[in-house]
Coordinates of C-alpha atoms and ligand atoms in Angstrom, one line a residue:
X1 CA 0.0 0.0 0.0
X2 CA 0.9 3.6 -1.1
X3 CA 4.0 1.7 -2.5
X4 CA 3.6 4.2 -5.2
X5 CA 4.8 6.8 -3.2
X6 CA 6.5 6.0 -0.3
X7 CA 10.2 6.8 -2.4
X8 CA 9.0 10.4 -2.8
X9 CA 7.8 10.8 0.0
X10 CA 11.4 9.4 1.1
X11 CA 12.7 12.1 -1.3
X12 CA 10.7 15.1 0.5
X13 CA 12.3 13.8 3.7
X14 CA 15.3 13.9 2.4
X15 CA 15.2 17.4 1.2
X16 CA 14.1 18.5 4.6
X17 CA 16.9 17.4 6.6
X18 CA 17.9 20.1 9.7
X19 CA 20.7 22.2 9.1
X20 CA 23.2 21.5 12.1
X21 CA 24.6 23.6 14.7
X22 CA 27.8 23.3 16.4
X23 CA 29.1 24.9 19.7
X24 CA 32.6 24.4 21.2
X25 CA 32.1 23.6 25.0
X26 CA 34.5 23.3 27.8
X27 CA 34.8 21.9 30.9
X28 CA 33.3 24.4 34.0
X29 CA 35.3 22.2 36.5
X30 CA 37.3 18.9 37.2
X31 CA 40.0 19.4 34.7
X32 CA 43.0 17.7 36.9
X33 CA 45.7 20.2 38.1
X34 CA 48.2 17.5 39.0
X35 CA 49.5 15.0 36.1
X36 CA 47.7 11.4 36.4
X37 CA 50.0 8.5 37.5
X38 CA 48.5 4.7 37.2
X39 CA 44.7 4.1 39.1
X40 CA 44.0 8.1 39.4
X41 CA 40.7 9.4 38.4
X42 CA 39.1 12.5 37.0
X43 CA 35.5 13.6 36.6
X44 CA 35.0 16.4 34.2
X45 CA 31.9 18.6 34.1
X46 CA 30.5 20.3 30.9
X47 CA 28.4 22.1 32.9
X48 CA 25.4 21.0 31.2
X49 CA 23.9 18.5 28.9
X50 CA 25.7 18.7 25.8
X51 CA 25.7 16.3 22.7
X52 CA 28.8 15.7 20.1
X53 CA 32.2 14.8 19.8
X54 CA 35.0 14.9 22.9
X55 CA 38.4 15.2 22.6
X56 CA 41.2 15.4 25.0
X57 CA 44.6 16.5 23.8
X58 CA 47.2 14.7 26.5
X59 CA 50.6 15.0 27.2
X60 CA 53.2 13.5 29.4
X61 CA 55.5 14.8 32.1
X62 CA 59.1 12.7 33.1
X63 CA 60.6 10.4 31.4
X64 CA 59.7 9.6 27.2
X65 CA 56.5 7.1 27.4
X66 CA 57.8 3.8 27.3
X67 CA 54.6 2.2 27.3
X68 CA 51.3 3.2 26.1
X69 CA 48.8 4.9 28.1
X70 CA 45.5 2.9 28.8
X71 CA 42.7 4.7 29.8
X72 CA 38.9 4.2 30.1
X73 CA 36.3 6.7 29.3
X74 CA 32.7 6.9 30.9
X75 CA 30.5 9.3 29.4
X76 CA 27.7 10.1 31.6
X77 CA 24.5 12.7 31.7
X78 CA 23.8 12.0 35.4
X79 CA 26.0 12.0 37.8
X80 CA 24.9 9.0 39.6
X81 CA 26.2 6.9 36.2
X82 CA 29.9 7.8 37.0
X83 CA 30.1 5.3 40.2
X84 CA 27.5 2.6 38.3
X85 CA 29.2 -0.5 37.5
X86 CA 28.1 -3.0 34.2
X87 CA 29.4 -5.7 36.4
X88 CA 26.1 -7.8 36.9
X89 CA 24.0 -6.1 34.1
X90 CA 21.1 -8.9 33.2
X91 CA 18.4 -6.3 31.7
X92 CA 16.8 -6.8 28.3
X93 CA 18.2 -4.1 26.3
X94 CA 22.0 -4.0 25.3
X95 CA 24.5 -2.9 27.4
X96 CA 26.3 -1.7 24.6
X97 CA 24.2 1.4 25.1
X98 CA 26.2 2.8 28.2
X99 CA 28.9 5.1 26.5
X100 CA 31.9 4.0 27.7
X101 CA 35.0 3.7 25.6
X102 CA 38.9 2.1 26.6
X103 CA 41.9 3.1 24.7
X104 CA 45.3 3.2 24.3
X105 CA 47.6 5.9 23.4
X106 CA 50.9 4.9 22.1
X107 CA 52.4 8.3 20.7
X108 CA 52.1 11.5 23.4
X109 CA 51.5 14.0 23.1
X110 CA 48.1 13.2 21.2
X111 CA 45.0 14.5 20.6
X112 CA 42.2 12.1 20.4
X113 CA 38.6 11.9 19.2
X114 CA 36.5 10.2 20.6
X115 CA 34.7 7.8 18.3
X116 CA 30.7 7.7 19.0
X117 CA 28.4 10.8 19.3
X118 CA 27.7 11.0 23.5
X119 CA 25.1 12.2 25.7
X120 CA 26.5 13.8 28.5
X121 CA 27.4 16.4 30.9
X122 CA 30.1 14.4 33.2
X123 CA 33.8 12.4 31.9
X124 CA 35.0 10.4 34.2
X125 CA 38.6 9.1 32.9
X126 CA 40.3 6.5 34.4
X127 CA 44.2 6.1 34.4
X128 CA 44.0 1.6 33.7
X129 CA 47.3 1.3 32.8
X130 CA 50.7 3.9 32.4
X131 CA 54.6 2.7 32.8
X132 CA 55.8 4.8 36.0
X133 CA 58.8 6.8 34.3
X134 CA 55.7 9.5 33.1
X135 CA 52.8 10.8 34.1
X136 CA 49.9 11.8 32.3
X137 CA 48.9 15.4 31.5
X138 CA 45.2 16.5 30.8
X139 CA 45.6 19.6 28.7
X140 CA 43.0 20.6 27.3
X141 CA 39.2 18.5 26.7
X142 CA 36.2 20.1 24.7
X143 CA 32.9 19.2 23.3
X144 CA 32.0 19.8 19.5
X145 CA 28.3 20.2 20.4
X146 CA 25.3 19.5 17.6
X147 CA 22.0 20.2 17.5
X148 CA 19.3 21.3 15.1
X149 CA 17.9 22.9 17.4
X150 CA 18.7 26.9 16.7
X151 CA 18.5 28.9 20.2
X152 CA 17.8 32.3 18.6
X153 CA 13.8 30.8 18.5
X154 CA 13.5 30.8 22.0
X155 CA 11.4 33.5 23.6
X156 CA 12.4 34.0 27.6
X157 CA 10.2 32.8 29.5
X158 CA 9.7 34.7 33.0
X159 CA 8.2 33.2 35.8
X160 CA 8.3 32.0 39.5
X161 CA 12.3 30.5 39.8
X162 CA 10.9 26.9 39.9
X163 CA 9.3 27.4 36.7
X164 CA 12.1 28.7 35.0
X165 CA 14.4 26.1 35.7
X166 CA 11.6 23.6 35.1
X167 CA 11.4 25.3 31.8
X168 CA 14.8 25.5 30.7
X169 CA 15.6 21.9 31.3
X170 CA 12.7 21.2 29.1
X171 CA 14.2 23.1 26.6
X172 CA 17.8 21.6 26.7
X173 CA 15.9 18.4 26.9
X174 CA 14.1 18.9 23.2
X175 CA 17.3 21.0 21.8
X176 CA 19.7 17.6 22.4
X177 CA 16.9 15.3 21.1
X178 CA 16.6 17.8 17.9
X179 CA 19.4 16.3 15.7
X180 CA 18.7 15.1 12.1
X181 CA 15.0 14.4 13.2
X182 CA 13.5 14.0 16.7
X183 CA 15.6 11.3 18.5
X184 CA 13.8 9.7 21.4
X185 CA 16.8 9.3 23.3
X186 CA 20.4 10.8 22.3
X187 CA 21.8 8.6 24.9
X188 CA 19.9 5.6 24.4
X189 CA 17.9 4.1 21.4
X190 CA 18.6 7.1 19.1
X191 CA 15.9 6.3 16.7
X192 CA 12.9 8.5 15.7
X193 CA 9.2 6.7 17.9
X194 CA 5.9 8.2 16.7
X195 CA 5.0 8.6 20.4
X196 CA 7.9 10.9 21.2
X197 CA 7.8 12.5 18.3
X198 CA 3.9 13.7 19.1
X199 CA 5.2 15.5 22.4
X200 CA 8.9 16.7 20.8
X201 CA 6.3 18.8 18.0
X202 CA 3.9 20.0 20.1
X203 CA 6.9 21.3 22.2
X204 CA 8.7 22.8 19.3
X205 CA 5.7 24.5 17.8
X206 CA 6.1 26.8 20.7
X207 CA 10.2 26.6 21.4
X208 CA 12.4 25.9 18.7
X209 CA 9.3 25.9 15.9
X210 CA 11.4 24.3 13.2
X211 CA 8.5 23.1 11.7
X212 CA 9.9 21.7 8.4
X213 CA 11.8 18.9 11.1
X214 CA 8.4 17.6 11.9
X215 CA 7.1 17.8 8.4
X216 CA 10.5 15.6 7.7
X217 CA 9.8 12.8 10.6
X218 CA 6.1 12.8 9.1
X219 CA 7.5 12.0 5.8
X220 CA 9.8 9.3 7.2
X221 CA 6.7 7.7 9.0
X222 CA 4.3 8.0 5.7
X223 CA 7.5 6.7 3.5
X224 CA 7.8 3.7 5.4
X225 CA 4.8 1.8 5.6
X226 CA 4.4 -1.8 5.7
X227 CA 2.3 -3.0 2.5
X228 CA -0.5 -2.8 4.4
X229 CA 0.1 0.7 4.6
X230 CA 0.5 0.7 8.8
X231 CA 2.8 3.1 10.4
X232 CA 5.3 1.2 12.7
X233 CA 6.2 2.4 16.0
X234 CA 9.6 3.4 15.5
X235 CA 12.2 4.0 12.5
X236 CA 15.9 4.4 11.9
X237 CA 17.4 6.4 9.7
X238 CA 20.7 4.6 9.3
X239 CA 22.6 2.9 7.2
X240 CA 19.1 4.3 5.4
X241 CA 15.7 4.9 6.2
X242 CA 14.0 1.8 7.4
X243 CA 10.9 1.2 9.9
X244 CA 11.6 -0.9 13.0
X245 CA 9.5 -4.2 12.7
X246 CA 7.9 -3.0 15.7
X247 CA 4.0 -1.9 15.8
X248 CA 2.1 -0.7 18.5
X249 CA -1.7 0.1 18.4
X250 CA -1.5 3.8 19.8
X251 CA 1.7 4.5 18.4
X252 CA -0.1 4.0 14.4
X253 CA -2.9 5.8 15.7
X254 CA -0.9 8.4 16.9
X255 CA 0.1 9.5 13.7
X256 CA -3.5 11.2 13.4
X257 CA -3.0 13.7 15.9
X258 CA 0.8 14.4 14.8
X259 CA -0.6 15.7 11.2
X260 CA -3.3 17.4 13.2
X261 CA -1.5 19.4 15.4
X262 CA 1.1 20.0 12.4
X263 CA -1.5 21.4 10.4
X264 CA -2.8 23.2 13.0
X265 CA 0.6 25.0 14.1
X266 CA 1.5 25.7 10.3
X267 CA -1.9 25.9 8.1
X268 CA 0.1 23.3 6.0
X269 CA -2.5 22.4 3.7
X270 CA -0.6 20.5 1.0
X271 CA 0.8 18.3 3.3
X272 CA -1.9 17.4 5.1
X273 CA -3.9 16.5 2.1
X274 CA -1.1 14.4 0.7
X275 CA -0.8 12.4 4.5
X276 CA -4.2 12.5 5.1
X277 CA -4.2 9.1 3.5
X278 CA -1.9 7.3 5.5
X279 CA -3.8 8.7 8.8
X280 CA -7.3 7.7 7.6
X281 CA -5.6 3.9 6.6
X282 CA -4.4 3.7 10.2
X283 CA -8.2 4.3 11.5
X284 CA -9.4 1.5 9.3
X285 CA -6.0 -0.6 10.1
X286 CA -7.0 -0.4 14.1
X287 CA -10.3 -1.9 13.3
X288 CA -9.2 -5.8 13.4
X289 CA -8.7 -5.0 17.4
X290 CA -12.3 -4.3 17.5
X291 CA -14.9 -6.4 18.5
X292 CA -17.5 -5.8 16.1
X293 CA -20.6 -7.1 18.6
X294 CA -19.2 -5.1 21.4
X295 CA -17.8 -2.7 19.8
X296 CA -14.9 -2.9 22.4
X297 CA -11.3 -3.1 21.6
X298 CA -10.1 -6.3 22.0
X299 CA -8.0 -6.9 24.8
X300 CA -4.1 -8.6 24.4
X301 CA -1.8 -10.3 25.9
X302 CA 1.4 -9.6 23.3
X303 CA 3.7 -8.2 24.9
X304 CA 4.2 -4.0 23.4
X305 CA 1.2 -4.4 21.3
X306 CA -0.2 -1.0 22.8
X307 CA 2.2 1.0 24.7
X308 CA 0.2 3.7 27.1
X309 CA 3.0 3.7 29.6
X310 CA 6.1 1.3 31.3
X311 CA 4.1 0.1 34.4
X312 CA 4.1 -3.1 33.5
X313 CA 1.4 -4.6 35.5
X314 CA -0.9 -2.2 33.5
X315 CA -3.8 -3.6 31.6
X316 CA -4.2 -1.8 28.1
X317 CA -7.4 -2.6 26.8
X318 CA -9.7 0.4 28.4
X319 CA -6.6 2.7 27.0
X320 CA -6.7 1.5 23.9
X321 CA -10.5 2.3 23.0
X322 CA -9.9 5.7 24.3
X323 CA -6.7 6.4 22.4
X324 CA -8.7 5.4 19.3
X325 CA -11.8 7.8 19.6
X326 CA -8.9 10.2 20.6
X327 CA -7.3 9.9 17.0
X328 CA -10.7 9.3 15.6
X329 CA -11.8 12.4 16.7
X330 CA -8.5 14.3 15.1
X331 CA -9.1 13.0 12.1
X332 CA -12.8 14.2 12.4
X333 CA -10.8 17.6 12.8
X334 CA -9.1 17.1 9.4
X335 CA -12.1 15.6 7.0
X336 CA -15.6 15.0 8.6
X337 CA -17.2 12.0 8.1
X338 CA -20.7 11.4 9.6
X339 CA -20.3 7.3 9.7
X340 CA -17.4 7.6 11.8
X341 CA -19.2 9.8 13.9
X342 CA -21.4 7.1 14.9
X343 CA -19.0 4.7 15.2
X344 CA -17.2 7.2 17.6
X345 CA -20.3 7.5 19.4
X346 CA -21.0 3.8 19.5
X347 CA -17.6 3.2 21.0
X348 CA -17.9 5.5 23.8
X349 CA -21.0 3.9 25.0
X350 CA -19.3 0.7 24.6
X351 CA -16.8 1.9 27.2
X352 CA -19.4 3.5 29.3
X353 CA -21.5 0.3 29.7
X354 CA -18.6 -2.0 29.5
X355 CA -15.8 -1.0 31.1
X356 CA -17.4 1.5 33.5
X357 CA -18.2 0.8 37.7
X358 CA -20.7 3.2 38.9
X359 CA -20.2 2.7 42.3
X360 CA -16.9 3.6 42.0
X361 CA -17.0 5.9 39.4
X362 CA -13.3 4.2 38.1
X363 CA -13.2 3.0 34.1
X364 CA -11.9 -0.3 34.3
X365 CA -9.7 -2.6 31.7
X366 CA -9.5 -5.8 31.4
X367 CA -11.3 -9.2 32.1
X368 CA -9.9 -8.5 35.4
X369 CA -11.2 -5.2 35.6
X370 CA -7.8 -3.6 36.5
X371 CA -8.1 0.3 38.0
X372 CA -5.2 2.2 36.8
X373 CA -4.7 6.1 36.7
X374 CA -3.7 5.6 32.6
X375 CA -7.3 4.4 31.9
X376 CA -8.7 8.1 34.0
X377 CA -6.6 10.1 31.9
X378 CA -7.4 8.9 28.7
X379 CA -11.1 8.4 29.6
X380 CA -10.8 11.9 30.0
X381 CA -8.8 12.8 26.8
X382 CA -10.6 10.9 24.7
X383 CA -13.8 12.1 26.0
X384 CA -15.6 9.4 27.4
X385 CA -15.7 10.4 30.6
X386 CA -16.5 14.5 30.2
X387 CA -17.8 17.2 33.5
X388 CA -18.5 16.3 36.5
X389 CA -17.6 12.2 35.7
X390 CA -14.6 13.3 34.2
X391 CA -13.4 15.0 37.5
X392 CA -14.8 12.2 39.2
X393 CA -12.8 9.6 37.9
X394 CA -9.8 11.4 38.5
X395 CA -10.3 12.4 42.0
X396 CA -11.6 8.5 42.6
X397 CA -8.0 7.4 41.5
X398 CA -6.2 9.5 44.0
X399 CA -8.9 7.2 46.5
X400 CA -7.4 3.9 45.0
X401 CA -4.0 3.2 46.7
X402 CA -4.3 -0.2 44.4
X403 CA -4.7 1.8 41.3
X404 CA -2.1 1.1 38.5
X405 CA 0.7 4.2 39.3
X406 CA 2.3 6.7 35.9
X407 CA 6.1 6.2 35.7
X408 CA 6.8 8.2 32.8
X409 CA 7.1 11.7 32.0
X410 CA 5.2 10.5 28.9
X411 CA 2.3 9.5 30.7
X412 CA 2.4 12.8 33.5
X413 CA 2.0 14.6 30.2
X414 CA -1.0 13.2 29.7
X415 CA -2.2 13.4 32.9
X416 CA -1.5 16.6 33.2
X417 CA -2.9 17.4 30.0
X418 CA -6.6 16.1 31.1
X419 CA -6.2 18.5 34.3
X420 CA -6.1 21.2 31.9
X421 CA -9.0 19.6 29.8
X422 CA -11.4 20.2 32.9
X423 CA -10.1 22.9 33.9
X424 CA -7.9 22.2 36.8
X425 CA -5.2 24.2 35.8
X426 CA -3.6 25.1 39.2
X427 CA -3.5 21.2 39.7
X428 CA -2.1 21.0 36.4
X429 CA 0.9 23.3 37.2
X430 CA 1.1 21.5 40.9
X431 CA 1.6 18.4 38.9
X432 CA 3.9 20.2 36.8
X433 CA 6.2 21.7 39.4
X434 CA 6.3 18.4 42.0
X435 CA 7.1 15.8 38.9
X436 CA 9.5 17.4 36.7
X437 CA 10.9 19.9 39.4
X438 CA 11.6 16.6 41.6
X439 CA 13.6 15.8 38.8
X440 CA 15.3 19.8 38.8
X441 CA 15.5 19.3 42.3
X442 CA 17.4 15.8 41.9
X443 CA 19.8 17.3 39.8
X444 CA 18.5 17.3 36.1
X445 CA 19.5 18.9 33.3
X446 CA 17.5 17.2 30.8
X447 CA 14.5 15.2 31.9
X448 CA 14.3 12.0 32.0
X449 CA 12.7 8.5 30.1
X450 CA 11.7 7.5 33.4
X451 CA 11.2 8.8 37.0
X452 CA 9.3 7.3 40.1
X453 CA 9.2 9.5 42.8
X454 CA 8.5 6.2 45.1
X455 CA 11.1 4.3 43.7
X456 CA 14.6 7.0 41.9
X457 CA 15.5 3.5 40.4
X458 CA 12.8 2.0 38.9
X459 CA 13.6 0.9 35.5
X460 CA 11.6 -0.7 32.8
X461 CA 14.5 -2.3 31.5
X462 CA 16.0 -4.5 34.4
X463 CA 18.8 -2.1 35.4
X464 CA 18.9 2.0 35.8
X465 CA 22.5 2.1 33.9
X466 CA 20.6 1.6 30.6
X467 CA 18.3 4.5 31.6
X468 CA 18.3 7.9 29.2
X469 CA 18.2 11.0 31.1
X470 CA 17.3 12.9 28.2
X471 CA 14.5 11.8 26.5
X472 CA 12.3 13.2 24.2
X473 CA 8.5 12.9 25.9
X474 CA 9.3 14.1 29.1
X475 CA 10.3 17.8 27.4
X476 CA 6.7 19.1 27.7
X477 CA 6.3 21.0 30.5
X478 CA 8.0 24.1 28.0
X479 CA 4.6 23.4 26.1
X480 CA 2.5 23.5 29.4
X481 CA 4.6 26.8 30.3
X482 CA 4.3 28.4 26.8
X483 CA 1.3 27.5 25.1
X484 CA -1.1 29.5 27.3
X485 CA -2.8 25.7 28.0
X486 CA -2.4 26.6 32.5
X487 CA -4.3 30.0 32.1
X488 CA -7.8 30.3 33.9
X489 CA -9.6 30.8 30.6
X490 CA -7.3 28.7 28.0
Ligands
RAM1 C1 11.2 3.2 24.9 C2 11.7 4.3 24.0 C3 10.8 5.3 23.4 C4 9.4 4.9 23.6 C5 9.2 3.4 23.6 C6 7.8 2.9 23.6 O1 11.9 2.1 24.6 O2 12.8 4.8 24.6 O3 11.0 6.5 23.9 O4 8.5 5.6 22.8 O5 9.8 3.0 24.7

């Protein structure tokens, strides 16, 4: 499906690829003022979250080398990653990730490039190996710096202090995911995920507002369809542009409201006629999860087939209907058609009568009937639950202790966003400021993929040292801030 014009469309990506800037950056502190012998250590800071290329330029003091110099690297963006050790790592995902590097210098003095783009703020170099006729000298260690991102956009933002720093994390949060599209994680995973890539837009329409980067990552999505014509979750764009074989139910829908709120921030008409397409195909695509007698999506047990959040005990099925009539209802925005309104309708009765407890006034998922605060929130974004019941739902969560917690800034954002929808805007920003400015407050520079306040290292992935503490969904609270969505009468 649209195999007819998916290499164009490949083509208009192409053309729209970010022009690049570069910074030099230098340490603020830890550059060693002694010469390193054998087992010393130095941690330098950057002074803030940068990403590009280091080099060190190092020299020796005594005797001529006689033997190489054998260091190892550890790039890190939080400090607590210096002192974590790989030693024991059994998560899922590849340690590969952690951006370390061991080397030996045979010739000094020597400058040397390092040979991976980092993530990072902190260096910690460790002295392995050195012959003790020399020492090692640290002259000099600087950061090429890249982003697409270009600063000059940014309006100030004035407000109370712990908004401002909340807000400026944010920022340096989108501006080191914004490299040659929307990275989800410059640290880890690196590729472009149509649920990041949602928030990272909605944030830039009102930061950086290079909109022709989003227009590019919609392009990538459209131009690399299955033959059914379904958008996958997540794409790379090296060696050359090719979709993950990874597909998750929300994520495909999601692509909806990304040419919605593209159109929307740009009156783009042209390329939201020539997308429209692929959006409507992933309605229709979404329909084999329905049941057609119930008209209820249709719960699984596949691991990843809708994403939602990375609690893991959470049920997705209640979710998932919402986050269809959701994406149903932005593509009702872009091209009105009065049968899907009844099958919008029909669904939100569904989940009304269905997956509803009155007593309780909780939506439910599940056979098991799971409570969870993601089902709240998007009963309430989606518009099933709306008023009084929509408020009541939420407030009946805070009730549950044994209601399914939100562990990623991903899924705040979307809490947060359905404070705002009923108006709770104070609560909104209360949310705002105890969330992401615990984060500020532990440290941050960049937010991060994952943050339990009950539990600093929870990860989904088996270990905290695969963690990314700059990642792409959790820079929204510069949209909160920015777009006017926390005033009284937004
Ligand atoms: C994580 C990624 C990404 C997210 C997916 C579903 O693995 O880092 O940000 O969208 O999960």
């Amino acid at each position: 499906m649209f195999e007819d014009k998916k290499t164009e469309w490949l083509k208009k990506a192409e053309a729209l690829k970010p022009r690049l800037y570069t910074e030099t950056v230098k340490p603020v502190s830890g550059m060693p003022d002694e010469p390193l012998s054998e087992n010393d250590c130095a941690v330098i800071d950057f002074g803030n979250h940068c990403v590009g290329h280091l080099t060190l330029r190092l020299s020796s003091t005594g005797s001529h080398p006689d033997a190489p110099a054998w260091l190892s690297v550890k790039l890190c963006e939080n400090r607590k990653e210096l002192n974590e050790s790989l030693e024991g790592y059994h998560g899922w995902i590849s340690k590969s990730w952690v951006q370390t590097e061991q080397m030996h210098i045979d010739v000094l003095p020597a400058e040397v490039t390092l040979p991976r783009r980092y993530a990072f703020r902190y260096v910690r170099i460790d002295v392995l190996g050195l012959s003790s006729k020399y020492r090692l000298v640290l002259e000099d260690a600087s950061v090429e710096s890249v982003t697409s991102a270009d600063d000059r956009r940014i309006d100030p933002f004035r407000g109370e202090e712990l908004d401002e720093k909340i807000d400026q994390t944010a920022l340096r949060t989108l501006r080191s995911c914004m490299q040659d599209f929307f990275e989800d994680g410059p640290k880890r995973d690196r590729r472009l995920w149509m649920g990041d890539l949602r928030l990272q837009a909605l944030t830039n329409y009102v930061t950086y507002k290079n909109f022709d980067l989003v227009k590019r990552c919609l392009y990538l999505f459209a131009g690399t369809v299955n033959e059914e014509g379904r958008i996958a979750a997540c794409l790379f764009t090296e060696p050359r542009v090719e979709a993950d074989d990874t597909y998750m139910f929300d994520y495909s829908l999601f692509f909806i409201p990304a040419l919605l709120d593209y159109y929307t921030a740009t009156g783009d008409e042209a390329t939201k006629n020539e997308l429209l397409p692929v959006a409507l195909r992933q309605l229709a695509l979404a329909e084999e999860q329905f049941d057609p007698e119930t008209q209820l999506v249709k719960d699984s047990d596949r691991l990843g087939w809708c994403f939602v959040d990375w609690a893991l005990p959470l049920n997705k099925q209640f979710c998932a209907q919402a986050i269809w009539i959701y994406c149903a209802k932005a593509a009702q925005k872009m091209i009105y058609d009065p049968q899907l309104e009844q099958t919008i309708s029909a669904r939100i009765q569904a989940a009304k009568k269905c997956l509803y407890d009155e007593e309780s006034r909780l939506f439910v998922s599940g056979a098991s009937r799971q409570i969870s605060w993601a089902s709240q929130v998007w009963a309430v974004l989606a518009g099933i639950a709306e008023g009084e019941e929509a408020a009541a739902c939420l407030d009946a969560a805070a009730l549950c202790p044994d209601a399914i917690g939100m562990v990623t800034p991903y899924m705040m954002h979307h809490y947060a966003e359905a404070l705002c929808l009923i108006g709770r805007k104070k609560q909104a920003l209360a949310v705002i400021r105890d969330y992401w400015g615990a984060m500020v407050k532990n440290g941050a520079d960049t937010f991060w993929e994952l943050f339990n306040p009950a539990n600093p290292d929870e990860s989904p992935y088996g270990s905290a040292v695969v963690n990314s503490y700059c990642h792409a969904w959790s820079c929204t609270p510069a949209w909160f801030l920015r777009s006017g969505i926390l005033e009284e009468n937004a």
